[in-house]
PDB file of C-alpha atoms in Angstrom:
ATOM      1  CA  MET W   6      21.085 115.268 238.349  1.00 70.00           C
ATOM      2  CA  LYS W   7      24.559 115.014 236.064  1.00 77.00           C
ATOM      3  CA  GLY W   8      26.916 117.537 236.512  1.00 83.00           C
ATOM      4  CA  PHE W   9      29.542 119.075 234.126  1.00 79.00           C
ATOM      5  CA  VAL W  10      32.309 117.009 233.722  1.00 82.00           C
ATOM      6  CA  LEU W  11      34.681 120.156 233.074  1.00 85.00           C
ATOM      7  CA  ALA W  12      37.665 118.232 231.137  1.00 83.00           C
ATOM      8  CA  GLU W  13      35.056 116.997 228.682  1.00 83.00           C
ATOM      9  CA  GLN W  14      32.493 119.651 228.238  1.00 85.00           C
ATOM     10  CA  GLY W  15      34.641 122.357 228.902  1.00 89.00           C
ATOM     11  CA  HIS W  16      37.901 123.893 228.031  1.00 93.00           C
ATOM     12  CA  VAL W  17      40.865 125.209 231.607  1.00 95.00           C
ATOM     13  CA  VAL W  18      42.963 127.991 230.079  1.00 96.00           C
ATOM     14  CA  GLN W  19      45.439 128.789 232.792  1.00 97.00           C
ATOM     15  CA  GLY W  20      45.297 132.749 231.706  1.00 97.00           C
ATOM     16  CA  LEU W  21      47.861 133.880 234.076  1.00 97.00           C
ATOM     17  CA  ALA W  22      49.737 131.582 236.977  1.00 97.00           C
ATOM     18  CA  PRO W  23      50.117 133.139 240.120  1.00 96.00           C
ATOM     19  CA  ILE W  24      52.726 135.821 240.216  1.00 96.00           C
ATOM     20  CA  ASP W  25      53.141 139.164 241.931  1.00 96.00           C
ATOM     21  CA  ILE W  26      51.395 141.890 240.031  1.00 95.00           C
ATOM     22  CA  ASP W  27      53.324 144.661 241.449  1.00 95.00           C
ATOM     23  CA  SER W  28      56.012 145.143 238.453  1.00 86.00           C
ATOM     24  CA  ALA W  29      54.124 146.706 235.548  1.00 88.00           C
ATOM     25  CA  ALA W  30      51.035 146.032 233.842  1.00 92.00           C
ATOM     26  CA  LEU W  31      50.111 142.195 232.786  1.00 95.00           C
ATOM     27  CA  ASN W  32      47.987 140.832 230.289  1.00 97.00           C
ATOM     28  CA  SER W  33      46.696 137.028 230.389  1.00 97.00           C
ATOM     29  CA  ASP W  34      47.519 134.751 227.763  1.00 97.00           C
ATOM     30  CA  VAL W  35      45.057 135.561 225.131  1.00 98.00           C
ATOM     31  CA  TRP W  36      42.321 132.832 224.021  1.00 98.00           C
ATOM     32  CA  SER W  37      40.102 132.068 221.076  1.00 97.00           C
ATOM     33  CA  MET W  38      36.263 132.155 221.932  1.00 96.00           C
ATOM     34  CA  GLY W  39      36.235 130.427 218.048  1.00 94.00           C
ATOM     35  CA  ASP W  40      35.392 127.530 219.044  1.00 93.00           C
ATOM     36  CA  TYR W  41      33.548 128.092 222.416  1.00 94.00           C
ATOM     37  CA  GLY W  42      29.573 129.922 223.645  1.00 96.00           C
ATOM     38  CA  HIS W  43      30.787 131.579 226.850  1.00 97.00           C
ATOM     39  CA  ALA W  44      33.689 132.339 229.341  1.00 98.00           C
ATOM     40  CA  SER W  45      33.905 131.919 233.149  1.00 98.00           C
ATOM     41  CA  ILE W  46      36.991 133.838 233.858  1.00 98.00           C
ATOM     42  CA  ILE W  47      37.918 133.655 237.395  1.00 98.00           C
ATOM     43  CA  ILE W  48      40.520 136.076 239.003  1.00 98.00           C
ATOM     44  CA  GLY W  49      42.158 135.211 242.394  1.00 98.00           C
ATOM     45  CA  LEU W  50      43.764 137.641 244.618  1.00 97.00           C
ATOM     46  CA  GLY W  51      45.892 136.249 247.353  1.00 96.00           C
ATOM     47  CA  VAL W  52      48.361 138.811 249.355  1.00 94.00           C
ATOM     48  CA  THR W  53      46.852 142.224 248.149  1.00 95.00           C
ATOM     49  CA  GLY W  54      49.021 145.211 248.712  1.00 95.00           C
ATOM     50  CA  ALA W  55      47.146 147.665 246.634  1.00 96.00           C
ATOM     51  CA  ALA W  56      44.107 147.783 243.877  1.00 97.00           C
ATOM     52  CA  ALA W  57      44.223 146.828 240.612  1.00 97.00           C
ATOM     53  CA  THR W  58      42.007 147.433 237.871  1.00 98.00           C
ATOM     54  CA  VAL W  59      40.778 144.721 235.836  1.00 98.00           C
ATOM     55  CA  THR W  60      39.985 145.269 232.047  1.00 98.00           C
ATOM     56  CA  LEU W  61      38.492 142.052 229.352  1.00 98.00           C
ATOM     57  CA  GLU W  62      39.715 143.185 225.910  1.00 98.00           C
ATOM     58  CA  GLU W  63      38.681 141.425 222.961  1.00 98.00           C
ATOM     59  CA  CYS W  64      41.247 140.559 220.252  1.00 98.00           C
ATOM     60  CA  ASP W  65      42.187 139.948 216.484  1.00 98.00           C
ATOM     61  CA  ASP W  66      44.273 137.218 216.649  1.00 97.00           C
ATOM     62  CA  PHE W  67      46.616 135.836 218.869  1.00 97.00           C
ATOM     63  CA  THR W  68      49.741 138.536 219.271  1.00 95.00           C
ATOM     64  CA  PRO W  69      47.423 140.932 219.629  1.00 96.00           C
ATOM     65  CA  SER W  70      47.472 142.763 216.606  1.00 96.00           C
ATOM     66  CA  ASN W  71      44.622 145.075 217.696  1.00 97.00           C
ATOM     67  CA  SER W  72      42.757 145.018 220.843  1.00 98.00           C
ATOM     68  CA  THR W  73      39.838 147.325 222.848  1.00 98.00           C
ATOM     69  CA  ALA W  74      38.596 146.911 225.871  1.00 98.00           C
ATOM     70  CA  ILE W  75      35.030 146.043 226.464  1.00 98.00           C
ATOM     71  CA  ALA W  76      32.380 145.737 228.909  1.00 98.00           C
ATOM     72  CA  PHE W  77      31.689 143.283 230.657  1.00 98.00           C
ATOM     73  CA  ASP W  78      29.394 141.222 233.712  1.00 98.00           C
ATOM     74  CA  TYR W  79      31.301 140.281 237.054  1.00 98.00           C
ATOM     75  CA  TYR W  80      30.928 138.737 240.035  1.00 98.00           C
ATOM     76  CA  ALA W  81      32.701 139.642 243.369  1.00 98.00           C
ATOM     77  CA  GLU W  82      33.470 137.322 246.616  1.00 97.00           C
ATOM     78  CA  ALA W  83      34.744 140.152 248.863  1.00 92.00           C
ATOM     79  CA  VAL W  84      35.068 137.607 252.325  1.00 94.00           C
ATOM     80  CA  ALA W  85      38.699 136.365 252.139  1.00 93.00           C
ATOM     81  CA  GLY W  86      38.247 132.826 251.953  1.00 91.00           C
ATOM     82  CA  GLY W  87      34.512 132.794 250.943  1.00 93.00           C
ATOM     83  CA  ASP W  88      32.528 130.800 248.987  1.00 95.00           C
ATOM     84  CA  THR W  89      29.320 133.231 247.840  1.00 96.00           C
ATOM     85  CA  LEU W  90      29.502 135.595 244.999  1.00 97.00           C
ATOM     86  CA  GLY W  91      27.857 138.593 245.270  1.00 97.00           C
ATOM     87  CA  ALA W  92      25.512 140.124 242.979  1.00 98.00           C
ATOM     88  CA  ARG W  93      25.849 140.627 239.271  1.00 98.00           C
ATOM     89  CA  THR W  94      27.658 144.316 238.321  1.00 98.00           C
ATOM     90  CA  ALA W  95      28.237 145.479 235.280  1.00 98.00           C
ATOM     91  CA  ALA W  96      31.484 146.762 234.325  1.00 98.00           C
ATOM     92  CA  ALA W  97      32.293 149.935 231.423  1.00 98.00           C
ATOM     93  CA  ALA W  98      34.995 149.033 229.405  1.00 98.00           C
ATOM     94  CA  ALA W  99      37.385 150.897 232.089  1.00 98.00           C
ATOM     95  CA  GLY W 100      36.969 148.012 233.708  1.00 98.00           C
ATOM     96  CA  PHE W 101      36.880 147.744 237.770  1.00 98.00           C
ATOM     97  CA  ALA W 102      39.381 148.263 240.360  1.00 98.00           C
ATOM     98  CA  THR W 103      40.416 145.384 243.088  1.00 97.00           C
ATOM     99  CA  ALA W 104      39.628 145.077 247.003  1.00 96.00           C
ATOM    100  CA  THR W 105      42.582 145.125 248.898  1.00 96.00           C
ATOM    101  CA  THR W 106      41.597 142.476 250.708  1.00 96.00           C
ATOM    102  CA  ASP W 107      43.300 139.598 251.148  1.00 97.00           C
ATOM    103  CA  GLY W 108      42.156 135.968 249.748  1.00 97.00           C
ATOM    104  CA  ILE W 109      39.335 136.908 247.302  1.00 97.00           C
ATOM    105  CA  PHE W 110      38.086 136.033 243.827  1.00 98.00           C
ATOM    106  CA  TYR W 111      35.881 137.260 241.050  1.00 98.00           C
ATOM    107  CA  VAL W 112      34.169 135.595 238.619  1.00 98.00           C
ATOM    108  CA  ILE W 113      33.807 137.539 234.806  1.00 98.00           C
ATOM    109  CA  GLU W 114      31.129 136.052 232.236  1.00 98.00           C
ATOM    110  CA  ILE W 115      30.666 136.830 228.810  1.00 98.00           C
ATOM    111  CA  ASP W 116      29.428 134.970 225.978  1.00 98.00           C
ATOM    112  CA  ALA W 117      30.706 134.960 222.766  1.00 97.00           C
ATOM    113  CA  SER W 118      28.676 136.665 220.785  1.00 97.00           C
ATOM    114  CA  ALA W 119      28.838 139.820 222.841  1.00 97.00           C
ATOM    115  CA  LEU W 120      32.247 140.246 220.793  1.00 98.00           C
ATOM    116  CA  THR W 121      32.663 142.515 218.358  1.00 97.00           C
ATOM    117  CA  ASP W 122      33.344 140.351 214.574  1.00 97.00           C
ATOM    118  CA  GLY W 123      36.786 140.524 213.585  1.00 97.00           C
ATOM    119  CA  PHE W 124      37.105 140.025 217.126  1.00 98.00           C
ATOM    120  CA  PRO W 125      37.145 136.497 218.601  1.00 98.00           C
ATOM    121  CA  ASN W 126      39.608 136.234 221.407  1.00 98.00           C
ATOM    122  CA  LEU W 127      39.462 137.673 224.307  1.00 98.00           C
ATOM    123  CA  ARG W 128      42.276 138.239 227.246  1.00 98.00           C
ATOM    124  CA  VAL W 129      41.943 140.266 231.097  1.00 98.00           C
ATOM    125  CA  ALA W 130      44.655 142.929 231.401  1.00 98.00           C
ATOM    126  CA  LEU W 131      45.622 143.795 235.120  1.00 98.00           C
ATOM    127  CA  THR W 132      47.177 147.274 235.903  1.00 97.00           C
ATOM    128  CA  ASP W 133      50.504 147.386 238.212  1.00 96.00           C
ATOM    129  CA  PRO W 134      48.581 147.758 241.707  1.00 96.00           C
ATOM    130  CA  GLY W 135      51.817 149.605 243.157  1.00 95.00           C
ATOM    131  CA  ALA W 136      52.598 147.110 245.984  1.00 96.00           C
ATOM    132  CA  ALA W 137      52.873 143.643 246.499  1.00 96.00           C
ATOM    133  CA  THR W 138      49.771 141.693 245.014  1.00 96.00           C
ATOM    134  CA  PHE W 139      49.136 138.319 244.078  1.00 96.00           C
ATOM    135  CA  ALA W 140      47.311 137.051 241.168  1.00 97.00           C
ATOM    136  CA  GLN W 141      46.173 134.170 238.856  1.00 98.00           C
ATOM    137  CA  ILE W 142      43.296 134.361 236.352  1.00 98.00           C
ATOM    138  CA  THR W 143      41.762 130.741 234.952  1.00 98.00           C
ATOM    139  CA  VAL W 144      39.736 130.847 232.332  1.00 98.00           C
ATOM    140  CA  ILE W 145      36.727 128.029 232.172  1.00 97.00           C
ATOM    141  CA  LEU W 146      35.735 127.758 228.290  1.00 96.00           C
ATOM    142  CA  SER W 147      31.907 126.062 227.634  1.00 94.00           C
ATOM    143  CA  GLY W 148      29.609 125.423 225.315  1.00 91.00           C
ATOM    144  CA  SER W 149      32.134 123.725 222.881  1.00 85.00           C
ATOM    145  CA  ARG W 150      31.144 123.204 219.461  1.00 78.00           C
ATOM    146  CA  TYR W 151      33.532 120.228 218.827  1.00 70.00           C
ATOM    147  CA  ALA W 152      33.452 118.775 222.437  1.00 65.00           C
ATOM    148  CA  GLU W 153      35.950 115.687 222.442  1.00 67.00           C
ATOM    149  CA  ALA W 154      37.274 113.812 225.397  1.00 66.00           C
ATOM    150  CA  GLU W 155      40.618 115.989 224.795  1.00 71.00           C
ATOM    151  CA  SER W 156      40.189 119.202 223.780  1.00 74.00           C
ATOM    152  CA  ALA W 157      42.378 120.911 221.245  1.00 77.00           C
ATOM    153  CA  THR W 158      44.119 124.391 222.463  1.00 85.00           C
ATOM    154  CA  ALA W 159      42.880 127.495 222.714  1.00 88.00           C
ATOM    155  CA  ILE W 160      45.791 129.550 223.059  1.00 87.00           C
ATOM    156  CA  ALA W 161      47.488 129.085 219.527  1.00 78.00           C
TER     157      ALA W 161
END
């Protein structure tokens, strides 16, 4: 069996570099789904002082001029340092609250076909948890329409 060569058959976006999100609500970079069929969004939490709320927003452009929170599915690894995701969970447009366990992560899975016409971009929004909480967001885009050895940017 052949595996998935991420660097050639997909595209990686650093949506949010590791940072303490206890300062204000933060948004990831906006990325385009225009050339991709699917996004796997990984939200990693290190030291977690309090829960944050995670929402996924569809955006009309990279600014974004207009954005709307949407429903999505996610999987949680709620055991520190673990690698076994729980069952798929549906989140309403209001999102979900993270656990307060250190060293966990979440994976959001969404197809480009789930986006509204005129809103081809996405971003993740995190609320201020009110206590020191370190987070990072990595986006893995797959199902490229124009796959090449070196993929073009998806954030501009």
